[in-house]
PDB file of C-alpha atoms in Angstrom:
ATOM      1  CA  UNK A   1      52.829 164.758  99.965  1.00  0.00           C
ATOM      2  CA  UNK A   2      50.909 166.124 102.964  1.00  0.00           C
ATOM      3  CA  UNK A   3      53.963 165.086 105.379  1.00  0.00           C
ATOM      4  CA  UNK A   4      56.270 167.559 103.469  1.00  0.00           C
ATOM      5  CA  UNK A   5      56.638 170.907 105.311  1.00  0.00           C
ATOM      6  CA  UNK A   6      55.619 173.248 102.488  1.00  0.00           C
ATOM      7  CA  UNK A   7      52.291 171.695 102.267  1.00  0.00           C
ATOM      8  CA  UNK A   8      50.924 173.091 105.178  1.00  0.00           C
ATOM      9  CA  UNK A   9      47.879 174.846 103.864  1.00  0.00           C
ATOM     10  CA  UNK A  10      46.822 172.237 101.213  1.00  0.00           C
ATOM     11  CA  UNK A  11      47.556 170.648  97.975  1.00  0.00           C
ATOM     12  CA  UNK A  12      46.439 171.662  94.488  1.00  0.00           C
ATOM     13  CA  UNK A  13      46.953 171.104  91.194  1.00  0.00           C
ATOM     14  CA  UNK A  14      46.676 173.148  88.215  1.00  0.00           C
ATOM     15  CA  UNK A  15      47.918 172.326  84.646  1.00  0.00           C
ATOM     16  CA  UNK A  16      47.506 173.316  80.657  1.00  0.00           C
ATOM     17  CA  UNK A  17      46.755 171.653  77.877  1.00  0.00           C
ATOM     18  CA  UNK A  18      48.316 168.019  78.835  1.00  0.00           C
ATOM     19  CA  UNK A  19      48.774 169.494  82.590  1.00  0.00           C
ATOM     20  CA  UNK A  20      44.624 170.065  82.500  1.00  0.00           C
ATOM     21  CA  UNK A  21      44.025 166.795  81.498  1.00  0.00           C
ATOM     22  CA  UNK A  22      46.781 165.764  83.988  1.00  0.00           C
ATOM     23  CA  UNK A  23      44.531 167.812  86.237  1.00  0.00           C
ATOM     24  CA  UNK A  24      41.287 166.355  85.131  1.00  0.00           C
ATOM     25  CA  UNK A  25      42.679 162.855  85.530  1.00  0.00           C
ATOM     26  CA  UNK A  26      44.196 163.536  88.976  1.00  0.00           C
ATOM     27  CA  UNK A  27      40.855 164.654  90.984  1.00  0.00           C
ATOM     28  CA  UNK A  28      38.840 162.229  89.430  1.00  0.00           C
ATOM     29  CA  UNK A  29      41.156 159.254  90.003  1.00  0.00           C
ATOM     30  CA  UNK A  30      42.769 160.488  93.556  1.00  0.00           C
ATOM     31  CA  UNK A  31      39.511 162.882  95.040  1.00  0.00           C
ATOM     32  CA  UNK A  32      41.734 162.499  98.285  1.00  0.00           C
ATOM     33  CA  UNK A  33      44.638 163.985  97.433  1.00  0.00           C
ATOM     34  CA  UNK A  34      43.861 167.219  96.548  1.00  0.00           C
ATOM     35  CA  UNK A  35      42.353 170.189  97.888  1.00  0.00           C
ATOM     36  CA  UNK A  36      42.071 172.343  95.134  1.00  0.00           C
ATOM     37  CA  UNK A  37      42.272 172.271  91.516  1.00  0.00           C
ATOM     38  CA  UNK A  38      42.133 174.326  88.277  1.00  0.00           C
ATOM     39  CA  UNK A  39      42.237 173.304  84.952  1.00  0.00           C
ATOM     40  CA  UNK A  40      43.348 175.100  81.894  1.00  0.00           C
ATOM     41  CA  UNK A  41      42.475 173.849  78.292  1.00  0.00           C
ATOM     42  CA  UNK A  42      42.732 170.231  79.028  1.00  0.00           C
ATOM     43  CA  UNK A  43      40.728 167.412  77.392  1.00  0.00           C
ATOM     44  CA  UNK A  44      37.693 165.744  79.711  1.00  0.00           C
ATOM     45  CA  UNK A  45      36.021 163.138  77.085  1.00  0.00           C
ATOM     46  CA  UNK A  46      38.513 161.665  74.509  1.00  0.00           C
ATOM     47  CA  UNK A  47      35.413 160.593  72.378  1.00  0.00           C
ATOM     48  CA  UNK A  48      33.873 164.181  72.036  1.00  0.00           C
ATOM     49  CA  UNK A  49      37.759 165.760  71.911  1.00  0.00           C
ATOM     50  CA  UNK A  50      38.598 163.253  68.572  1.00  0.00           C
ATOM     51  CA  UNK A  51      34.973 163.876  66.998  1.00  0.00           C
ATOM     52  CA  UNK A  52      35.419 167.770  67.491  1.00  0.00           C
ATOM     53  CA  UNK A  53      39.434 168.913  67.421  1.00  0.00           C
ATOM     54  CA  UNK A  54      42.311 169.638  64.131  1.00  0.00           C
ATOM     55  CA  UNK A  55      43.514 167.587  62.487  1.00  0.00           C
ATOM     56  CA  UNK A  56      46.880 167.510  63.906  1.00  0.00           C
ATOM     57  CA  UNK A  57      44.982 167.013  67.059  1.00  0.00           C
ATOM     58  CA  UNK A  58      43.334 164.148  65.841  1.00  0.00           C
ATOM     59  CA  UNK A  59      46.382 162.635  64.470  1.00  0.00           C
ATOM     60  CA  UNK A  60      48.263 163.500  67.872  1.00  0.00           C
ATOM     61  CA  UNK A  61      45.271 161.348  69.791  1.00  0.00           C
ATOM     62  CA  UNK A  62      45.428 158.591  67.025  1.00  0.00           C
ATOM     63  CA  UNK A  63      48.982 158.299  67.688  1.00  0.00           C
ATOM     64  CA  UNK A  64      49.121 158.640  71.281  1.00  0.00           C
ATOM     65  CA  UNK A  65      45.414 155.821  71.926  1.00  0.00           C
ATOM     66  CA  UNK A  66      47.120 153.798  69.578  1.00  0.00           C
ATOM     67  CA  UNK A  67      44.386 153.894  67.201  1.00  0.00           C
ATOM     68  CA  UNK A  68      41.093 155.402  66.796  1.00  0.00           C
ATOM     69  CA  UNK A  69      38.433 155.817  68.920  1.00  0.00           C
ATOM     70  CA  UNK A  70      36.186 152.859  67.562  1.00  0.00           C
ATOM     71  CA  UNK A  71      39.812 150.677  67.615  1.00  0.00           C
ATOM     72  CA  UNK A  72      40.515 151.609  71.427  1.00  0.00           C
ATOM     73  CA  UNK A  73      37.374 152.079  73.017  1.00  0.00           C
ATOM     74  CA  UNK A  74      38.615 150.663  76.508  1.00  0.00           C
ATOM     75  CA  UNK A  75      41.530 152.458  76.534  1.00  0.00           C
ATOM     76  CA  UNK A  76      39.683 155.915  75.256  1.00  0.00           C
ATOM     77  CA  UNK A  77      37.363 155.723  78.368  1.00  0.00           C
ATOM     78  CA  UNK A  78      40.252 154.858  80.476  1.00  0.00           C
ATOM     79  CA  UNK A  79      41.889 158.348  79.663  1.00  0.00           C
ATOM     80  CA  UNK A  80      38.249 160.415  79.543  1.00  0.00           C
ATOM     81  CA  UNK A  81      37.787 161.955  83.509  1.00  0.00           C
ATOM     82  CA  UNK A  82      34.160 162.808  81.809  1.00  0.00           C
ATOM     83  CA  UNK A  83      33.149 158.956  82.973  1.00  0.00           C
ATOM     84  CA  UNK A  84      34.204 159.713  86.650  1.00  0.00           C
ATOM     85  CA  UNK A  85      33.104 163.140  87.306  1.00  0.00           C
ATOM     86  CA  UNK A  86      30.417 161.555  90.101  1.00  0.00           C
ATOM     87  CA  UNK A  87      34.069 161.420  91.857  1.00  0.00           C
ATOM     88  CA  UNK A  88      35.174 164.969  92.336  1.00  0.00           C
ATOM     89  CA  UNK A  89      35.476 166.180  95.706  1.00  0.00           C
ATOM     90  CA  UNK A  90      37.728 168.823  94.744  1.00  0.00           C
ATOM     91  CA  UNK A  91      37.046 172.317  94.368  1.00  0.00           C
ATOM     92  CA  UNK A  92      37.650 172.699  90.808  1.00  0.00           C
ATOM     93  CA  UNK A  93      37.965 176.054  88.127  1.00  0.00           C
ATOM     94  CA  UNK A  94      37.837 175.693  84.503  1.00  0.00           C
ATOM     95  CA  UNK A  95      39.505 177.978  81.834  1.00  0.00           C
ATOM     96  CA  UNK A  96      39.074 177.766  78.235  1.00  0.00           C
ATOM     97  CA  UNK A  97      39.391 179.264  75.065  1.00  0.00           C
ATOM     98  CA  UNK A  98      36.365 179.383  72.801  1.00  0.00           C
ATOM     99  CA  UNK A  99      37.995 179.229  69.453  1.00  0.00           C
ATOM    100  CA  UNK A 100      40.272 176.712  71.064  1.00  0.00           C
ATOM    101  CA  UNK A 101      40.964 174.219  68.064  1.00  0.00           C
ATOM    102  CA  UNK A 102      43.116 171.532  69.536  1.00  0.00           C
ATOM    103  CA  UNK A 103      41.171 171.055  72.617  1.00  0.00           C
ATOM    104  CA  UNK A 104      37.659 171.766  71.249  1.00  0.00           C
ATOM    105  CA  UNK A 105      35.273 174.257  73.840  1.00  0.00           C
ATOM    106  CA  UNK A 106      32.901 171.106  74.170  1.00  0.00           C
ATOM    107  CA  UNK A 107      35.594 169.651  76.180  1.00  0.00           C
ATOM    108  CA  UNK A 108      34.798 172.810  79.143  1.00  0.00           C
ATOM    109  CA  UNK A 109      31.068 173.027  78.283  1.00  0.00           C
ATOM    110  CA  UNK A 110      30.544 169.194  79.440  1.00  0.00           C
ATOM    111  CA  UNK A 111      32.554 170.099  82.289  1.00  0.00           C
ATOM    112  CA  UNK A 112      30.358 172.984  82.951  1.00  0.00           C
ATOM    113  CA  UNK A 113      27.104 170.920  82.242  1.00  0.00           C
ATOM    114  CA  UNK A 114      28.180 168.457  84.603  1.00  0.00           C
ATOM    115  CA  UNK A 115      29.391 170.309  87.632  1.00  0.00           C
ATOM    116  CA  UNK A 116      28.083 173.838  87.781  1.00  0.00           C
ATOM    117  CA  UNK A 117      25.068 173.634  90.281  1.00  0.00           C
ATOM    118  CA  UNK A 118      26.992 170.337  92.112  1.00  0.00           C
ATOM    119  CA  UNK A 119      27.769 169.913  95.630  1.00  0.00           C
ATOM    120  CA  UNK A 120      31.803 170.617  94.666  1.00  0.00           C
ATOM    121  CA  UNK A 121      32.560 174.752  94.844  1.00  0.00           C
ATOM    122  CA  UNK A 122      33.542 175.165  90.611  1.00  0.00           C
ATOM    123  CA  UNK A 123      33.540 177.910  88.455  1.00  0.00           C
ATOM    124  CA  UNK A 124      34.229 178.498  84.691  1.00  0.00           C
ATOM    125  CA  UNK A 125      35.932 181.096  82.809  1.00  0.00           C
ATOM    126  CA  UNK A 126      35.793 180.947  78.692  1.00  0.00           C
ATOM    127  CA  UNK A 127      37.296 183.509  76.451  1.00  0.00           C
ATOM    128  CA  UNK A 128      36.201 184.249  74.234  1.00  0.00           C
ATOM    129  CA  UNK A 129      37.999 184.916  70.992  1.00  0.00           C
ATOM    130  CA  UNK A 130      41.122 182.792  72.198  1.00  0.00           C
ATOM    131  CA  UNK A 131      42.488 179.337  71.134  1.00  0.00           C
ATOM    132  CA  UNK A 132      44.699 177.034  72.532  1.00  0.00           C
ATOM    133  CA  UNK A 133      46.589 178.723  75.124  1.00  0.00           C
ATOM    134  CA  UNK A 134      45.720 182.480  76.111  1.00  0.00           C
ATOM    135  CA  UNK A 135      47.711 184.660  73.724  1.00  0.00           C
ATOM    136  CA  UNK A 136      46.096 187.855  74.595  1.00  0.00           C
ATOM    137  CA  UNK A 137      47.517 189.661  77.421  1.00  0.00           C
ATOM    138  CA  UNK A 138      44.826 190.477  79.386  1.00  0.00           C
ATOM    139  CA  UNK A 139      43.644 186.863  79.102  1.00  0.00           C
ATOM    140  CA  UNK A 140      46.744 185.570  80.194  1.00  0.00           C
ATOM    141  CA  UNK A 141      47.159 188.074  83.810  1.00  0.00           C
ATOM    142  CA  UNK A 142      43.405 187.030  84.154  1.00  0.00           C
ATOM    143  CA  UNK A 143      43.586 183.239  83.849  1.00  0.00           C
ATOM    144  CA  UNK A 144      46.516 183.568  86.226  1.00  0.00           C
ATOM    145  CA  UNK A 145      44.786 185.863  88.616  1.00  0.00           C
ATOM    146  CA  UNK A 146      41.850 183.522  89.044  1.00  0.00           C
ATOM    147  CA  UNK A 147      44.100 180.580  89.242  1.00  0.00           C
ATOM    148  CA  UNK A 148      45.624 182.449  92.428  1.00  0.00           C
ATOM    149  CA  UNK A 149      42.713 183.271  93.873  1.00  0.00           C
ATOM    150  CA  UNK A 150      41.057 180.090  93.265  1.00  0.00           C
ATOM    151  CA  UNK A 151      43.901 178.660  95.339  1.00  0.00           C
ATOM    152  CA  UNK A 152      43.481 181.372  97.729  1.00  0.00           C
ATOM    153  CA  UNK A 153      39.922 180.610  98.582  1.00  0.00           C
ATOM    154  CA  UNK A 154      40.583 176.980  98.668  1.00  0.00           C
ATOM    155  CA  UNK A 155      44.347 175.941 100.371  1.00  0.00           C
TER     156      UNK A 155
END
């Protein structure tokens, strides 16, 4: 990805939802590749996620694990970033809702008790009074401003 012209200045990553797990999964799994990161929403522990999320969520996770947590442990930790934080090199920014129901606020406070105060430049933003997904305006222009800027700093 590096060789291609339009990556000049960097490589980051940035993703919602399934894209901020994507995300999650990405810098702890290939530290190398990226240079920057930001993470919206996205699920960091599948064990705390299925103990704290909907029920549709939980049905969703059931469905996609192939079972439940205590059924597919291996495969749960597997698909949890929260067991390789020790590996993130990359500057990473977290944004979350704090009424967020399908992927529970626990999911961007471990994040936050893990890597605020680390060695890697992160920072976390949490609305509050928004669920999955920024519906309020406001939220929305600043979740996208500080995922510019973020990049910005950091490509």
């Amino acid at each position: 990805m590096r060789s291609l012209p339009y990556t000049t200045d960097g490589v980051g990553i940035y993703g919602g939802s399934w894209g901020g797990f994507m995300t999650l999964m990405s810098v702890t799994r290939y530290p190398d590749v990226w240079d920057a990161a930001v993470e919206w929403y996205g699920v960091s522990n599948q064990f705390t996620d299925y103990e704290e999320v909907d029920r549709v969520g939980r049905l969703l996770t059931e469905r996609d694990m192939g079972g439940t947590p205590e059924e597919e442990e291996e495969l749960y930790r597997a698909a949890s970033a929260a067991f390789a934080l020790d590996d993130v090199e990359t500057p990473l920014r977290v944004l979350h809702g704090a009424e967020d129901e399908r992927v529970p606020i626990n999911q961007a406070e471990a994040l936050i008790d893990e890597l605020d105060d680390g060695p890697v430049p992160f920072d976390a933003t949490i609305y509050e009074n928004e669920g999955h997904g920024f519906r309020d305006e406001a939220n929305r222009r600043d979740a996208v401003e500080r995922t510019r800027s973020w990049f910005d700093d950091h490509l």
